[in-house]
XYZ file of C-alpha atoms in Angstrom:
729
model
C 102.149 94.280 58.795
C 104.685 96.200 60.816
C 103.569 99.353 59.372
C 99.761 98.647 59.913
C 100.887 97.940 63.733
C 102.293 101.092 64.127
C 99.332 102.875 62.934
C 97.358 100.927 65.177
C 99.458 102.250 68.108
C 98.787 105.926 67.189
C 95.130 105.088 66.683
C 95.011 103.470 70.205
C 96.853 106.117 71.855
C 94.450 108.859 70.398
C 91.391 106.949 71.610
C 93.020 106.689 75.134
C 94.129 110.257 75.601
C 91.012 111.972 77.550
C 92.475 115.556 78.457
C 90.754 117.249 81.262
C 90.929 120.497 83.148
C 90.602 121.843 86.542
C 89.859 125.251 87.978
C 90.217 126.555 91.286
C 87.759 129.538 92.373
C 87.981 131.894 95.433
C 86.427 135.067 96.559
C 88.491 138.326 97.398
C 88.317 139.895 101.161
C 88.841 136.763 102.992
C 91.128 135.943 105.801
C 92.921 132.978 106.843
C 93.955 132.315 110.635
C 96.695 129.652 111.104
C 96.765 128.472 114.718
C 100.026 126.579 115.183
C 100.406 124.103 117.954
C 103.714 122.340 117.600
C 104.585 118.756 119.294
C 101.423 117.103 119.815
C 100.950 113.778 118.175
C 97.561 112.740 116.548
C 96.953 110.432 120.061
C 97.380 113.745 121.904
C 95.041 115.651 119.886
C 92.377 112.833 120.519
C 92.847 113.197 123.997
C 92.409 117.003 124.046
C 89.584 116.445 121.988
C 87.927 114.113 124.344
C 88.642 116.368 127.419
C 88.240 119.656 126.276
C 84.656 120.949 124.773
C 85.698 123.658 122.417
C 88.955 121.730 121.100
C 86.445 118.827 120.630
C 83.806 121.208 118.948
C 87.023 122.265 116.593
C 87.908 118.476 115.372
C 83.881 117.918 115.047
C 83.261 120.932 112.840
C 86.361 120.664 110.656
C 87.664 118.930 107.717
C 90.545 116.905 108.895
C 93.496 114.725 107.354
C 96.638 113.243 108.131
C 99.681 115.593 106.914
C 103.074 114.351 105.910
C 105.794 116.530 107.430
C 108.654 115.695 105.593
C 111.327 118.332 105.418
C 114.639 119.030 103.546
C 116.228 117.099 106.688
C 115.422 115.218 109.383
C 112.081 116.171 111.198
C 112.266 118.689 113.871
C 110.545 121.960 114.215
C 113.087 124.177 112.780
C 112.852 122.467 109.457
C 109.175 121.939 109.542
C 108.169 125.522 109.872
C 110.582 126.620 107.520
C 109.084 123.917 105.005
C 105.752 125.218 105.359
C 106.743 128.667 104.645
C 108.950 127.801 102.390
C 106.154 125.512 100.139
C 109.120 123.214 99.772
C 111.191 120.657 101.672
C 113.468 123.048 103.511
C 116.234 123.139 105.977
C 116.006 125.215 109.278
C 118.500 126.347 111.172
C 119.587 126.844 115.083
C 118.689 130.264 114.844
C 115.420 130.131 112.728
C 113.205 131.394 115.632
C 115.297 134.201 116.129
C 112.805 136.852 115.220
C 111.665 139.928 116.827
C 109.569 143.157 116.884
C 111.367 145.644 115.142
C 111.705 147.935 118.366
C 112.575 145.111 120.586
C 115.825 144.998 122.001
C 118.528 142.250 121.030
C 122.112 142.349 122.250
C 121.849 146.181 123.582
C 120.404 147.155 119.989
C 116.775 147.013 118.643
C 115.778 144.156 116.044
C 115.520 146.808 113.445
C 118.987 148.153 113.775
C 120.569 144.647 113.831
C 118.369 143.972 110.646
C 119.934 147.016 108.816
C 123.506 145.894 110.263
C 122.863 142.697 108.465
C 120.922 143.622 105.362
C 121.863 147.286 104.593
C 118.143 147.880 104.195
C 115.665 149.054 106.964
C 112.913 146.428 107.397
C 109.348 147.587 106.151
C 107.427 145.669 108.692
C 106.781 145.287 112.271
C 108.610 141.855 112.871
C 111.966 140.564 111.290
C 113.766 137.410 111.322
C 117.285 138.102 111.903
C 118.503 134.452 110.854
C 116.691 134.780 107.336
C 120.322 135.266 105.493
C 121.783 132.108 106.970
C 118.075 130.271 106.130
C 118.833 131.381 102.363
C 122.220 130.059 102.425
C 121.502 126.387 104.011
C 118.982 125.914 101.261
C 121.266 127.172 98.178
C 122.530 123.643 97.737
C 119.218 121.845 97.322
C 118.868 120.656 93.579
C 115.438 122.365 93.301
C 113.930 125.776 94.241
C 113.864 126.806 98.163
C 113.191 130.193 99.088
C 112.571 130.436 102.946
C 109.322 133.001 103.230
C 107.788 132.258 99.924
C 104.298 132.095 101.009
C 104.819 135.508 102.759
C 106.231 136.729 99.856
C 103.624 136.043 97.560
C 100.956 137.502 99.825
C 102.734 140.762 100.235
C 103.365 140.666 96.304
C 99.448 140.394 95.913
C 98.984 143.515 98.095
C 97.591 141.563 101.110
C 99.275 141.750 104.698
C 100.273 139.233 107.222
C 100.592 139.123 110.676
C 102.300 136.914 113.396
C 101.212 136.793 117.344
C 103.097 134.742 119.880
C 106.008 132.886 120.675
C 107.790 129.528 122.224
C 110.456 131.238 123.970
C 111.886 129.347 126.769
C 115.687 129.419 127.794
C 116.269 130.700 124.195
C 114.500 132.978 121.841
C 112.068 130.788 119.722
C 109.697 132.736 117.561
C 109.657 129.815 114.500
C 105.874 131.055 113.623
C 107.462 134.144 111.759
C 108.904 131.748 109.238
C 105.251 130.824 107.827
C 104.293 134.486 107.450
C 107.696 136.632 106.833
C 108.471 137.257 103.130
C 111.784 136.032 101.631
C 113.533 139.222 103.021
C 112.564 137.776 106.891
C 110.076 140.582 107.247
C 106.616 140.302 108.426
C 103.935 143.569 108.073
C 102.566 143.151 111.623
C 102.604 141.262 114.727
C 103.654 140.537 118.197
C 105.900 137.914 118.972
C 107.605 139.664 122.332
C 107.202 138.473 125.798
C 104.562 141.130 126.076
C 102.131 138.655 125.058
C 103.069 136.063 127.488
C 102.021 136.544 131.267
C 104.215 135.970 134.531
C 102.999 132.811 136.446
C 105.701 131.543 138.577
C 104.635 127.620 138.594
C 104.598 127.294 134.982
C 107.778 126.351 132.617
C 110.553 129.192 132.485
C 107.798 131.398 134.542
C 105.590 132.399 131.445
C 102.946 131.353 129.537
C 100.473 132.413 126.877
C 97.528 134.143 128.102
C 94.262 133.306 126.472
C 92.336 136.779 127.044
C 95.603 138.767 126.077
C 95.902 136.634 122.834
C 92.564 137.026 121.926
C 92.501 140.699 122.604
C 96.048 140.832 120.241
C 94.240 139.113 117.545
C 91.305 141.463 117.427
C 93.735 143.989 117.116
C 95.777 142.552 114.022
C 92.772 141.231 112.627
C 91.304 144.157 111.170
C 94.465 144.939 108.967
C 95.965 141.583 108.209
C 94.658 139.078 105.571
C 96.917 136.071 107.140
C 97.445 135.863 110.880
C 99.920 133.596 112.323
C 99.322 132.244 115.709
C 101.789 130.545 117.994
C 100.654 128.543 121.003
C 104.181 128.398 122.175
C 103.476 126.753 125.782
C 103.998 123.242 124.022
C 107.379 124.356 123.428
C 108.224 125.518 127.056
C 106.872 122.464 128.144
C 108.783 120.095 126.127
C 111.847 121.948 126.999
C 111.560 121.405 130.971
C 109.746 118.022 130.991
C 112.749 115.959 131.558
C 113.006 118.262 134.745
C 109.419 117.570 136.161
C 107.878 114.684 137.880
C 105.343 112.716 136.071
C 102.329 113.905 137.916
C 103.555 117.646 137.540
C 104.104 116.985 133.545
C 100.665 115.953 132.988
C 99.397 119.133 135.183
C 101.170 121.465 132.984
C 100.100 119.567 129.529
C 96.407 119.607 130.605
C 96.902 123.163 131.843
C 98.155 124.369 128.122
C 95.082 122.476 126.861
C 92.850 124.250 129.187
C 94.055 127.715 127.824
C 94.037 126.667 124.479
C 90.136 125.537 124.680
C 89.017 128.800 126.344
C 91.000 130.543 123.481
C 89.068 128.702 120.767
C 86.073 128.858 122.429
C 86.563 132.862 121.957
C 87.618 132.741 118.562
C 85.011 130.496 117.056
C 82.542 133.233 116.613
C 85.186 135.035 114.498
C 85.041 132.321 112.018
C 82.272 133.820 109.323
C 81.944 132.969 105.790
C 85.290 134.948 104.910
C 87.355 133.335 107.423
C 89.331 130.233 107.588
C 90.746 128.533 110.651
C 93.486 126.002 110.155
C 94.769 123.972 113.177
C 98.879 122.991 112.081
C 101.266 120.986 113.998
C 104.316 121.260 112.241
C 106.219 118.681 114.311
C 104.080 115.834 115.879
C 106.547 114.490 117.949
C 104.417 114.180 120.955
C 104.940 115.853 123.960
C 104.402 113.630 127.226
C 104.952 110.487 125.280
C 107.477 110.972 122.276
C 105.746 108.821 119.571
C 108.255 109.277 116.454
C 105.203 110.030 114.377
C 105.916 111.455 111.149
C 102.306 112.325 110.353
C 100.436 115.270 112.004
C 96.825 116.460 112.074
C 95.678 119.071 109.853
C 92.128 120.614 110.750
C 90.627 123.326 108.418
C 87.043 125.222 109.112
C 86.037 127.188 106.382
C 83.234 129.632 107.277
C 80.806 129.332 109.920
C 78.701 126.301 108.198
C 81.328 124.298 107.081
C 80.496 120.416 107.082
C 83.294 118.192 108.537
C 85.113 115.643 105.974
C 88.283 114.451 104.991
C 90.864 116.754 103.082
C 92.743 115.622 100.078
C 94.792 117.184 97.391
C 96.313 116.414 94.005
C 99.515 115.973 95.978
C 98.233 112.559 97.717
C 95.046 111.825 95.913
C 94.094 110.034 98.965
C 91.349 110.805 101.264
C 92.530 112.006 104.449
C 96.061 112.443 103.438
C 97.743 115.636 102.682
C 101.607 117.188 103.038
C 102.809 119.926 104.799
C 103.873 121.307 101.144
C 99.915 121.854 100.539
C 99.449 124.327 103.222
C 100.813 127.236 101.046
C 99.109 126.562 97.865
C 95.968 126.129 99.906
C 96.310 129.715 101.570
C 97.066 131.201 98.530
C 94.038 129.649 96.786
C 91.658 130.760 99.325
C 92.959 134.246 98.595
C 92.449 133.564 94.586
C 95.940 134.058 94.310
C 97.659 132.061 91.407
C 99.586 129.344 92.739
C 103.315 129.324 91.218
C 104.281 126.480 89.459
C 107.774 126.157 91.240
C 105.368 124.905 94.266
C 105.363 121.360 94.381
C 102.239 121.501 96.860
C 98.732 121.350 95.617
C 95.445 123.191 97.098
C 94.068 121.149 99.659
C 90.176 120.300 99.234
C 87.463 119.079 101.073
C 86.376 115.300 100.011
C 82.424 115.577 98.433
C 82.482 111.742 98.840
C 83.045 111.576 102.400
C 81.468 113.814 105.256
C 80.980 113.952 108.946
C 84.456 112.441 109.679
C 85.413 111.790 113.157
C 89.081 112.016 114.501
C 88.527 108.368 115.800
C 88.635 107.835 111.581
C 92.075 109.488 111.532
C 93.213 107.700 114.315
C 92.511 104.209 112.222
C 93.929 105.331 109.239
C 97.254 106.804 111.078
C 97.121 103.190 112.760
C 96.826 101.303 109.436
C 99.568 103.423 107.743
C 102.039 103.149 110.860
C 101.406 99.248 110.889
C 102.705 99.170 106.886
C 105.565 101.638 107.539
C 106.786 99.530 110.777
C 106.323 96.394 108.688
C 107.703 97.217 105.636
C 111.327 96.896 106.194
C 111.796 93.726 108.320
C 109.349 92.182 105.795
C 111.303 93.552 102.513
C 114.527 92.492 103.908
C 113.439 88.964 104.156
C 111.902 88.700 101.212
C 115.701 90.188 99.639
C 117.396 87.637 101.902
C 115.191 84.863 100.352
C 115.896 85.729 96.996
C 119.757 85.932 97.532
C 119.887 82.276 99.441
C 117.635 80.970 96.426
C 120.052 82.304 93.734
C 123.035 81.100 95.327
C 121.632 77.776 96.439
C 120.394 77.261 92.869
C 124.181 78.211 91.647
C 125.628 75.664 94.141
C 123.042 72.932 92.555
C 124.373 73.699 89.029
C 128.088 73.644 90.159
C 127.690 70.229 92.105
C 125.332 69.046 89.762
C 123.024 68.090 92.126
C 119.312 67.486 91.763
C 116.945 69.011 94.248
C 113.341 69.452 92.838
C 112.209 71.246 95.883
C 114.231 74.141 94.412
C 111.614 74.631 91.835
C 108.758 75.685 94.271
C 110.895 78.052 96.015
C 112.361 79.807 92.579
C 108.579 80.200 91.780
C 107.859 81.358 95.249
C 110.214 84.199 94.679
C 108.397 85.391 91.789
C 104.928 85.261 93.361
C 105.759 86.903 96.534
C 105.211 90.412 95.040
C 101.667 89.316 94.288
C 101.389 88.129 97.850
C 102.590 91.498 99.281
C 99.710 93.011 96.702
C 97.060 90.620 98.106
C 98.251 91.408 101.748
C 96.711 94.403 102.691
C 92.982 92.654 101.998
C 93.902 90.383 105.397
C 96.807 92.254 106.961
C 97.234 92.203 110.762
C 99.216 94.828 112.969
C 101.283 91.905 114.588
C 104.678 91.492 112.519
C 104.607 87.727 113.573
C 101.245 87.195 112.471
C 102.088 88.863 109.011
C 105.027 86.435 108.583
C 102.608 83.313 109.056
C 100.052 84.920 106.860
C 102.419 85.852 103.751
C 103.987 82.526 104.458
C 100.643 80.707 103.961
C 99.630 82.780 101.318
C 102.642 82.290 98.975
C 102.692 78.473 99.732
C 98.895 78.512 98.466
C 99.945 80.581 95.457
C 102.707 78.488 94.632
C 100.815 75.118 94.501
C 98.236 76.609 92.583
C 100.344 78.019 89.848
C 102.700 75.076 89.982
C 99.741 72.882 89.388
C 100.015 70.688 86.149
C 102.258 73.050 84.962
C 105.911 72.714 83.270
C 107.880 75.686 83.079
C 106.680 77.612 79.905
C 103.172 77.448 81.452
C 104.171 78.310 85.147
C 105.815 81.778 83.578
C 102.646 82.128 81.332
C 100.222 81.916 84.552
C 102.616 83.978 86.784
C 103.152 86.835 84.304
C 99.397 86.962 83.001
C 97.978 86.972 86.741
C 100.633 89.470 88.281
C 100.216 91.734 85.186
C 96.429 91.658 85.440
C 96.126 92.287 89.212
C 98.054 95.480 88.955
C 96.561 96.859 85.596
C 93.332 95.919 87.697
C 94.271 97.719 91.047
C 95.494 100.426 89.365
C 92.049 100.992 87.537
C 90.230 100.457 90.564
C 92.237 103.524 92.374
C 95.431 101.353 93.126
C 94.201 100.935 97.026
C 96.180 97.540 97.153
C 99.199 99.161 95.967
C 98.800 102.025 98.011
C 98.234 99.797 101.223
C 100.998 97.409 99.773
C 104.237 96.401 101.527
C 105.890 96.561 98.505
C 104.075 100.136 97.608
C 104.716 103.440 98.689
C 105.128 104.892 102.010
C 103.098 107.991 102.779
C 105.245 108.629 105.742
C 108.593 108.831 103.542
C 106.203 110.977 101.054
C 108.272 109.748 98.235
C 105.137 109.066 96.231
C 101.450 108.914 96.945
C 99.605 107.552 93.805
C 100.383 105.739 90.861
C 102.744 102.840 90.216
C 105.831 102.718 92.740
C 108.929 101.695 91.541
C 108.860 98.389 93.133
C 105.936 97.373 91.353
C 106.921 99.100 87.858
C 109.555 97.002 87.761
C 107.336 93.886 88.483
C 104.914 95.016 86.011
C 107.432 95.468 83.218
C 109.049 91.952 83.946
C 106.068 90.067 84.383
C 103.771 91.477 81.178
C 107.513 90.538 79.161
C 107.468 87.229 80.857
C 103.885 86.710 79.864
C 104.225 87.606 76.178
C 107.299 85.486 75.610
C 105.848 82.722 77.463
C 102.751 82.838 74.997
C 105.177 83.206 71.872
C 107.327 80.226 73.269
C 104.032 78.068 73.190
C 103.226 79.105 69.701
C 101.255 82.301 69.950
C 103.687 83.626 67.455
C 101.933 81.108 64.792
C 98.655 82.969 65.249
C 97.613 85.295 62.439
C 96.384 87.959 64.870
C 99.324 87.756 67.639
C 101.279 90.839 66.348
C 98.328 93.045 66.779
C 97.383 91.540 70.156
C 100.755 91.706 71.243
C 101.411 95.521 70.008
C 97.776 96.295 71.324
C 98.921 94.578 74.755
C 101.980 96.730 75.104
C 100.287 99.805 74.086
C 98.075 99.475 76.802
C 100.716 98.716 79.417
C 102.645 101.722 78.376
C 99.496 104.089 78.771
C 99.168 102.330 82.109
C 102.467 103.984 82.981
C 101.649 107.122 81.155
C 98.125 108.310 82.517
C 98.258 110.477 85.320
C 95.072 108.831 86.872
C 96.640 105.424 86.401
C 100.547 104.733 86.729
C 101.559 108.014 86.710
C 105.329 107.086 86.092
C 107.166 108.770 83.660
C 110.457 106.555 84.639
C 108.209 103.471 84.172
C 106.924 104.635 80.700
C 110.373 105.078 79.526
C 111.478 101.630 80.660
C 108.644 99.649 79.625
C 109.050 101.681 75.805
C 112.528 100.370 75.443
C 111.810 96.893 77.044
C 108.718 96.368 74.806
C 110.194 97.664 71.310
C 113.188 95.498 71.868
C 110.882 92.661 72.833
C 108.195 93.268 70.046
C 111.095 93.534 67.332
C 112.874 90.261 68.400
C 109.633 88.428 68.430
C 108.389 89.377 64.952
C 111.939 89.078 63.564
C 112.182 92.365 62.585
C 115.691 93.960 61.713
C 116.247 97.308 63.113
C 117.227 99.277 59.687
C 115.389 100.913 56.688
C 111.726 101.090 57.122
C 111.752 99.480 60.640
C 114.017 101.969 61.889
C 111.894 104.818 60.523
C 108.675 103.339 62.184
C 110.690 102.880 65.737
C 111.521 106.713 65.465
C 107.746 107.219 64.598
C 106.725 105.263 67.539
C 108.852 107.297 69.696
C 107.471 110.497 68.698
C 104.242 109.269 69.388
C 105.217 108.477 72.746
C 106.660 112.037 73.315
C 103.273 113.595 71.997
C 101.213 111.052 74.104
C 103.230 112.234 77.206
C 102.769 116.000 76.646
C 98.941 115.167 76.085
C 98.395 113.292 78.916
C 100.494 114.836 81.477
C 100.312 118.650 80.539
C 96.565 118.883 80.007
C 95.817 116.176 82.864
C 93.393 113.301 82.818
C 89.948 113.495 84.589
C 91.250 116.514 86.650
C 94.485 114.888 87.541
C 98.013 116.314 86.561
C 100.944 114.213 87.891
C 104.110 115.213 88.931
C 105.139 114.775 85.640
C 103.212 117.312 84.051
C 104.274 119.591 87.068
C 107.842 118.887 85.831
C 107.161 119.698 82.328
C 105.873 122.863 83.139
C 108.776 123.839 84.868
C 111.241 122.852 82.331
C 109.061 124.967 79.900
C 109.588 127.586 81.883
C 113.191 127.269 83.636
C 114.672 125.714 80.588
C 117.765 123.364 80.562
C 118.836 124.302 84.389
C 115.528 122.520 85.688
C 116.347 119.769 83.414
C 119.967 119.259 84.835
C 118.552 119.642 88.310
C 115.924 116.568 87.815
C 118.563 114.529 86.644
C 120.975 115.580 89.353
C 118.346 114.487 91.852
C 117.836 111.170 90.295
C 121.378 110.374 90.270
C 121.894 111.324 93.529
C 119.069 109.329 94.729
C 120.224 106.260 92.742
C 123.759 106.569 94.389
C 122.480 106.659 97.793
C 120.191 103.436 97.006
C 123.465 101.680 95.164
C 125.200 102.484 98.785
C 122.466 101.659 101.425
C 119.588 99.601 99.837
C 119.285 96.087 100.057
C 117.468 96.055 96.374
C 120.903 97.235 95.260
C 122.232 93.694 96.769
C 119.559 91.519 94.544
C 120.556 93.811 91.638
C 124.155 93.011 91.794
C 123.091 89.001 92.551
C 121.138 88.712 89.547
C 123.720 90.532 87.419
C 126.171 88.060 88.612
C 123.913 85.288 88.145
C 123.563 86.336 84.211
C 127.555 86.420 84.021
C 127.876 82.992 85.765
C 125.238 81.582 83.640
C 127.327 82.913 80.230
C 130.097 80.866 81.519
C 129.169 77.728 83.661
C 127.697 75.375 82.827
C 129.489 75.220 79.633
C 127.308 75.894 76.669
C 124.215 75.834 78.744
C 122.900 79.357 78.004
C 123.531 78.580 74.227
C 121.235 75.343 74.249
C 118.573 76.981 76.662
C 118.412 79.767 73.797
C 118.117 77.481 71.394
C 115.396 75.604 72.987
C 113.376 78.342 74.390
C 113.903 81.024 71.613
C 110.926 83.086 72.159
C 111.386 83.026 75.984
C 114.959 84.146 75.587
C 113.753 87.388 73.884
C 111.506 87.919 76.491
C 114.632 87.693 78.899
C 116.373 89.888 76.812
C 113.979 92.449 76.795
C 113.567 92.547 80.743
C 117.279 92.992 80.922
C 117.078 95.923 78.567
C 113.985 97.340 80.807
C 116.490 96.711 84.133
C 119.021 98.938 82.352
C 116.653 101.452 81.573
C 115.121 101.467 84.696
C 118.414 101.948 86.522
C 119.036 104.897 84.233
C 115.904 107.132 84.248
C 114.495 106.369 87.436
C 115.192 108.296 90.949
C 114.904 104.735 92.381
C 116.380 103.170 89.356
C 118.130 100.563 91.540
C 115.103 99.249 93.046
C 113.178 99.196 89.872
C 116.061 97.537 88.187
C 116.184 95.043 90.620
C 112.408 94.201 90.790
C 112.470 94.163 86.674
C 115.263 91.307 86.437
C 113.802 89.270 89.217
C 111.352 87.784 85.957
C 114.613 87.049 83.862
C 116.640 85.968 86.283
C 114.727 83.655 88.259
C 112.713 81.879 85.370
C 116.363 81.586 83.704
C 117.979 80.006 86.794
C 115.035 77.588 86.871
C 115.473 76.528 83.203
C 119.169 76.048 83.869
C 118.532 73.948 87.139
C 115.901 71.596 85.442
C 118.282 71.488 82.349
C 120.988 70.277 84.528
C 118.701 67.824 86.482
C 117.403 66.397 83.080
C 121.189 65.858 81.878
C 122.227 64.266 84.986
C 119.380 61.728 85.051
C 120.365 60.851 81.568
């Protein structure tokens, strides 16, 4: 039977594998204009679009998205600019904006002479970044590839030219836009970043500002010889640096003047946007000018050609309409020039959705409000849930120690297992008010608990919880994961750790709940059914596929966790011994798993290639060093979570609970194992899954805690019930 089951596994996986391919087209002779306006929040862009016609026209004509602005450190302009140019989450430096025209004087010498002094070679371009070596140095300790100037370097290697215009000078030199066009040596082919491009004006911040007329004429000069043109509208820097010294009225006046000048400039450049030109409006750091918002989601607008329809931007980095990342800008520029995107760039080419057109800026405001609401409520709600788990466990332990009967604890323990389901359903009725969210979740959890407890002994209760949660998660993933994406226990687009698939929180929930369901079914006598082994195997293989599939779970750590837990549980429930033929078949199953992993993630599925597939390509090219880097990143993240995450407290509480139940009350664990033999195997499988999750996931502490929830809480419930019955007797 076991041999047939493994053959069935192979057939099922082969049927489920649906390889697909994706290709990107492009044309030569194109030009990209990157207009960089730093500091404006999405709300300030909405104000600008409403007040100024050409800015409004741009947002009407463009395809738009919110853009994650994560960097290699905290969000500031230095880190944000260097990150975009590097195509990887990078760190900037205090001197990241220390760029000059080659013949421009700096510290009594020309910038070209200073560059020669620092690098030993003459610069082969008109603009140089004198801090390039420091930028390289601060990014070297990263355990992933970060090369400042990657975008400009690839463009130069392809024989194309770049130019950068304008600056954000204030009391210091501030030419950060050079980081978007320079190569890895800190050199840009053409440009003018000196104060010659500014006009003197006594009543504006620092006495000079960007002149729309002069900037337009300068653009025409460099447009003819450059394929990538980066324009820095640096007046926002100057206003931000001097705002504290201004009255509120003067600040608003200057803000409007800057937008008016920008509006004038945009009116002039619109006729330049033909079928071979793309215009991108980029805000690297959207912290806000007049009203700092702390937002980490920026607005990105793109116009491709003179007849583009507006719509929603997306990329394979996020797989979400209206959401991209700053790492996608470099691949998008390269894709537009038909330059192959290197595998070491983690971003993906931004595309316009064919599903949604005629998008308005108000749609982005609504999406931003929704994402911000989840982000702001996530921490307090998760903290409260974790606190409830800890209180529930300690309360039940006290009942066991003092041999007290408290029947109310049963619904409370059931509720702890059902709250992840409440979090999953919560986006359907979510509110912006945190207080209202507490009330809604409280009522929803009470209703679910009452429904699941209705006429159910413990085994039936576990069966219901495991089955419904498993089906809910699988169904949501099959339909695009919209509930998980917007769930309190899902992933956060603002942090940018994950945008699609199943996150580590729900990964643990799915592994734990699926094992709870199967072991409960066996406890109720399913193992006596002739078809049970085959259906169980099919169930486990299907859940494993859910984790593996790039279009569904896209969670490599989750697939390893599920594999270990499912194999252990299946062998235990079938009373197989891990020796001889069984051992060979297990090795064969592992080989099938590896082959499935390669086929699904390397070739992709329906055009989707997950981050696992990207990592596999890198490992194949970079060798063991890339594997070590991945392991180092995962280990560092787990150590960080173990120190700072509240999920680590839950994990330690559950581990302590297991140790406590092993000794107290004396002999109880042995009695429970005898009475609930099949459930006990499921609990052991969940523990194996929890340990595996900790070892193989970059957020293993979180996954381990949510997995162990579905062994710790049921086991505790059975112990409390057993203790209560013993006292009643």
